Amino acid sequence: MPLALKKILALLAGLMVSIGTIALLEQFSHWLYPVGTQPDWQDPSAVAAYMQSLPVGAYLLVLLAWFSGVVVGIAAATLLVKRVSRLFVVVITAMVWLATLANVYLIPHPLWVSVTSLVCLPLLGFLCGHLLNRCYPHHTETEIID
């Protein structure tokens, strides 16, 4: 199979793993911090009141889910082709960042959650790519990062 096709398939798999990781950890957060009644999601004031009632731990688990989604997605794509690709780092990080941006725009989060997630996600993605790059020293630099 050509390397380009392997990378595309690995990227798609990495995105699916990333989404699955985020969904799983967010469901764990909902299980750990259940709320009696769900708000009317069409009423912005009800949603804002619901979000303000959540404990800090619930927000920390959501941040953990978003951060883990980036790391696990990039790692999964990298492990499938056994080499680090800038494509994996940029696309997976950008997709999770854009989804996070939409989430914090549509649902009122505390400012610290919004800032932490939107600033740290790109940094974490590129740090993950850098660390994975160090795990594959047997490739030349031009092979590892394309």
mmCIF file of C-alpha atoms in Angstrom:
data_model
loop_
_atom_site.group_PDB
_atom_site.id
_atom_site.type_symbol
_atom_site.label_atom_id
_atom_site.label_comp_id
_atom_site.label_asym_id
_atom_site.label_seq_id
_atom_site.Cartn_x
_atom_site.Cartn_y
_atom_site.Cartn_z
ATOM 1 C CA MET A 1 0.000 0.000 0.000
ATOM 2 C CA PRO A 2 1.424 3.441 -0.888
ATOM 3 C CA LEU A 3 2.600 5.543 2.048
ATOM 4 C CA ALA A 4 0.250 8.413 1.145
ATOM 5 C CA LEU A 5 -2.781 6.108 1.342
ATOM 6 C CA LYS A 6 -1.536 4.673 4.641
ATOM 7 C CA LYS A 7 -1.227 8.195 6.032
ATOM 8 C CA ILE A 8 -4.732 9.161 4.937
ATOM 9 C CA LEU A 9 -6.221 6.016 6.472
ATOM 10 C CA ALA A 10 -4.166 6.516 9.635
ATOM 11 C CA LEU A 11 -5.361 10.120 9.829
ATOM 12 C CA LEU A 12 -9.003 9.035 9.554
ATOM 13 C CA ALA A 13 -8.427 6.365 12.195
ATOM 14 C CA GLY A 14 -6.698 8.928 14.429
ATOM 15 C CA LEU A 15 -9.659 11.291 14.087
ATOM 16 C CA MET A 16 -12.086 8.497 14.977
ATOM 17 C CA VAL A 17 -9.976 7.487 17.985
ATOM 18 C CA SER A 18 -9.805 11.129 19.047
ATOM 19 C CA ILE A 19 -13.580 11.574 18.841
ATOM 20 C CA GLY A 20 -14.169 8.278 20.632
ATOM 21 C CA THR A 21 -11.776 9.203 23.433
ATOM 22 C CA ILE A 22 -13.445 12.572 23.942
ATOM 23 C CA ALA A 23 -16.933 11.065 23.902
ATOM 24 C CA LEU A 24 -15.979 8.312 26.339
ATOM 25 C CA LEU A 25 -14.353 10.657 28.847
ATOM 26 C CA GLU A 26 -17.188 13.183 28.620
ATOM 27 C CA GLN A 27 -19.701 10.395 29.261
ATOM 28 C CA PHE A 28 -17.642 9.399 32.290
ATOM 29 C CA SER A 29 -17.879 13.001 33.480
ATOM 30 C CA HIS A 30 -21.677 12.923 33.061
ATOM 31 C CA TRP A 31 -21.809 9.664 35.003
ATOM 32 C CA LEU A 32 -19.564 10.968 37.775
ATOM 33 C CA TYR A 33 -21.392 14.304 38.061
ATOM 34 C CA PRO A 34 -25.048 13.551 37.297
ATOM 35 C CA VAL A 35 -27.461 16.446 37.232
ATOM 36 C CA GLY A 36 -31.077 15.790 38.169
ATOM 37 C CA THR A 37 -32.840 17.632 35.367
ATOM 38 C CA GLN A 38 -31.495 18.627 31.996
ATOM 39 C CA PRO A 39 -32.081 22.224 30.937
ATOM 40 C CA ASP A 40 -34.087 23.278 27.925
ATOM 41 C CA TRP A 41 -31.210 23.542 25.459
ATOM 42 C CA GLN A 42 -33.173 26.090 23.414
ATOM 43 C CA ASP A 43 -33.295 28.527 26.363
ATOM 44 C CA PRO A 44 -29.912 30.307 26.730
ATOM 45 C CA SER A 45 -30.608 31.435 30.304
ATOM 46 C CA ALA A 46 -31.483 27.876 31.382
ATOM 47 C CA VAL A 47 -28.309 26.553 29.767
ATOM 48 C CA ALA A 48 -26.221 29.262 31.457
ATOM 49 C CA ALA A 49 -27.743 28.428 34.851
ATOM 50 C CA TYR A 50 -27.107 24.726 34.268
ATOM 51 C CA MET A 51 -23.471 25.340 33.325
ATOM 52 C CA GLN A 52 -22.935 27.531 36.400
ATOM 53 C CA SER A 53 -24.280 24.771 38.641
ATOM 54 C CA LEU A 54 -21.647 22.262 37.496
ATOM 55 C CA PRO A 55 -18.754 21.570 39.876
ATOM 56 C CA VAL A 56 -15.151 22.336 38.942
ATOM 57 C CA GLY A 57 -14.412 18.609 38.686
ATOM 58 C CA ALA A 58 -16.859 18.278 35.807
ATOM 59 C CA TYR A 59 -15.035 21.001 33.894
ATOM 60 C CA LEU A 60 -11.660 19.449 34.668
ATOM 61 C CA LEU A 61 -12.842 16.122 33.269
ATOM 62 C CA VAL A 62 -14.062 17.836 30.110
ATOM 63 C CA LEU A 63 -10.658 19.507 29.712
ATOM 64 C CA LEU A 64 -9.021 16.117 30.278
ATOM 65 C CA ALA A 65 -11.276 14.648 27.584
ATOM 66 C CA TRP A 66 -10.356 17.315 25.041
ATOM 67 C CA PHE A 67 -6.641 17.092 25.826
ATOM 68 C CA SER A 68 -6.673 13.286 25.799
ATOM 69 C CA GLY A 69 -8.509 13.283 22.483
ATOM 70 C CA VAL A 70 -5.690 15.213 20.843
ATOM 71 C CA VAL A 71 -2.903 13.098 22.331
ATOM 72 C CA VAL A 72 -4.535 9.706 21.794
ATOM 73 C CA GLY A 73 -5.645 10.589 18.253
ATOM 74 C CA ILE A 74 -2.177 11.726 17.181
ATOM 75 C CA ALA A 75 -0.557 8.734 18.877
ATOM 76 C CA ALA A 76 -2.960 6.281 17.228
ATOM 77 C CA ALA A 77 -2.364 7.709 13.757
ATOM 78 C CA THR A 78 1.388 7.707 14.341
ATOM 79 C CA LEU A 79 1.445 4.124 15.589
ATOM 80 C CA LEU A 80 -0.483 2.917 12.543
ATOM 81 C CA VAL A 81 2.176 4.112 10.096
ATOM 82 C CA LYS A 82 5.092 3.948 12.548
ATOM 83 C CA ARG A 83 6.229 7.478 11.765
ATOM 84 C CA VAL A 84 5.263 10.962 12.846
ATOM 85 C CA SER A 85 3.593 13.163 10.275
ATOM 86 C CA ARG A 86 2.903 16.880 10.489
ATOM 87 C CA LEU A 87 -0.390 16.033 8.811
ATOM 88 C CA PHE A 88 -1.533 14.061 11.877
ATOM 89 C CA VAL A 89 -0.473 16.727 14.334
ATOM 90 C CA VAL A 90 -1.992 19.665 12.479
ATOM 91 C CA VAL A 91 -5.252 18.080 11.309
ATOM 92 C CA ILE A 92 -6.165 16.250 14.519
ATOM 93 C CA THR A 93 -5.226 19.216 16.699
ATOM 94 C CA ALA A 94 -7.105 21.637 14.429
ATOM 95 C CA MET A 95 -10.246 19.496 14.321
ATOM 96 C CA VAL A 96 -10.398 19.143 18.111
ATOM 97 C CA TRP A 97 -9.596 22.852 18.516
ATOM 98 C CA LEU A 98 -12.388 23.867 16.116
ATOM 99 C CA ALA A 99 -14.869 21.555 17.853
ATOM 100 C CA THR A 100 -13.821 23.031 21.193
ATOM 101 C CA LEU A 101 -14.210 26.559 19.837
ATOM 102 C CA ALA A 102 -17.726 25.741 18.654
ATOM 103 C CA ASN A 103 -18.512 24.162 22.015
ATOM 104 C CA VAL A 104 -17.363 27.137 24.097
ATOM 105 C CA TYR A 105 -19.123 29.522 21.691
ATOM 106 C CA LEU A 106 -22.465 27.706 21.727
ATOM 107 C CA ILE A 107 -22.513 26.658 25.391
ATOM 108 C CA PRO A 108 -21.455 29.215 28.022
ATOM 109 C CA HIS A 109 -18.387 27.846 29.811
ATOM 110 C CA PRO A 110 -16.435 29.593 32.562
ATOM 111 C CA LEU A 111 -13.757 31.846 31.144
ATOM 112 C CA TRP A 112 -10.941 29.751 32.626
ATOM 113 C CA VAL A 113 -12.197 26.650 30.763
ATOM 114 C CA SER A 114 -12.458 28.494 27.457
ATOM 115 C CA VAL A 115 -9.032 30.117 27.708
ATOM 116 C CA THR A 116 -7.292 26.994 29.001
ATOM 117 C CA SER A 117 -8.705 24.780 26.284
ATOM 118 C CA LEU A 118 -8.195 27.136 23.359
ATOM 119 C CA VAL A 119 -4.631 28.045 24.368
ATOM 120 C CA CYS A 120 -3.420 24.658 25.570
ATOM 121 C CA LEU A 121 -4.870 22.399 22.853
ATOM 122 C CA PRO A 122 -2.531 23.618 20.080
ATOM 123 C CA LEU A 123 0.441 23.598 22.439
ATOM 124 C CA LEU A 124 -0.367 20.073 23.573
ATOM 125 C CA GLY A 125 -0.811 18.855 19.998
ATOM 126 C CA PHE A 126 2.564 20.146 18.913
ATOM 127 C CA LEU A 127 4.231 18.894 22.101
ATOM 128 C CA CYS A 128 2.758 15.455 21.441
ATOM 129 C CA GLY A 129 4.109 15.536 17.889
ATOM 130 C CA HIS A 130 7.537 16.573 19.154
ATOM 131 C CA LEU A 131 7.637 13.815 21.782
ATOM 132 C CA LEU A 132 6.479 11.183 19.302
ATOM 133 C CA ASN A 133 9.143 12.424 16.908
ATOM 134 C CA ARG A 134 11.731 11.555 19.555
ATOM 135 C CA CYS A 135 10.306 8.011 19.817
ATOM 136 C CA TYR A 136 11.181 7.280 16.189
ATOM 137 C CA PRO A 137 14.897 8.193 15.972
ATOM 138 C CA HIS A 138 15.635 5.526 13.352
ATOM 139 C CA HIS A 139 14.022 7.601 10.573
ATOM 140 C CA THR A 140 15.739 10.526 8.955
ATOM 141 C CA GLU A 141 14.256 13.950 9.631
ATOM 142 C CA THR A 142 12.824 14.224 6.122
ATOM 143 C CA GLU A 143 11.053 10.895 6.498
ATOM 144 C CA ILE A 144 9.559 11.678 9.888
ATOM 145 C CA ILE A 145 8.101 15.089 9.190
ATOM 146 C CA ASP A 146 6.717 15.694 5.747
#
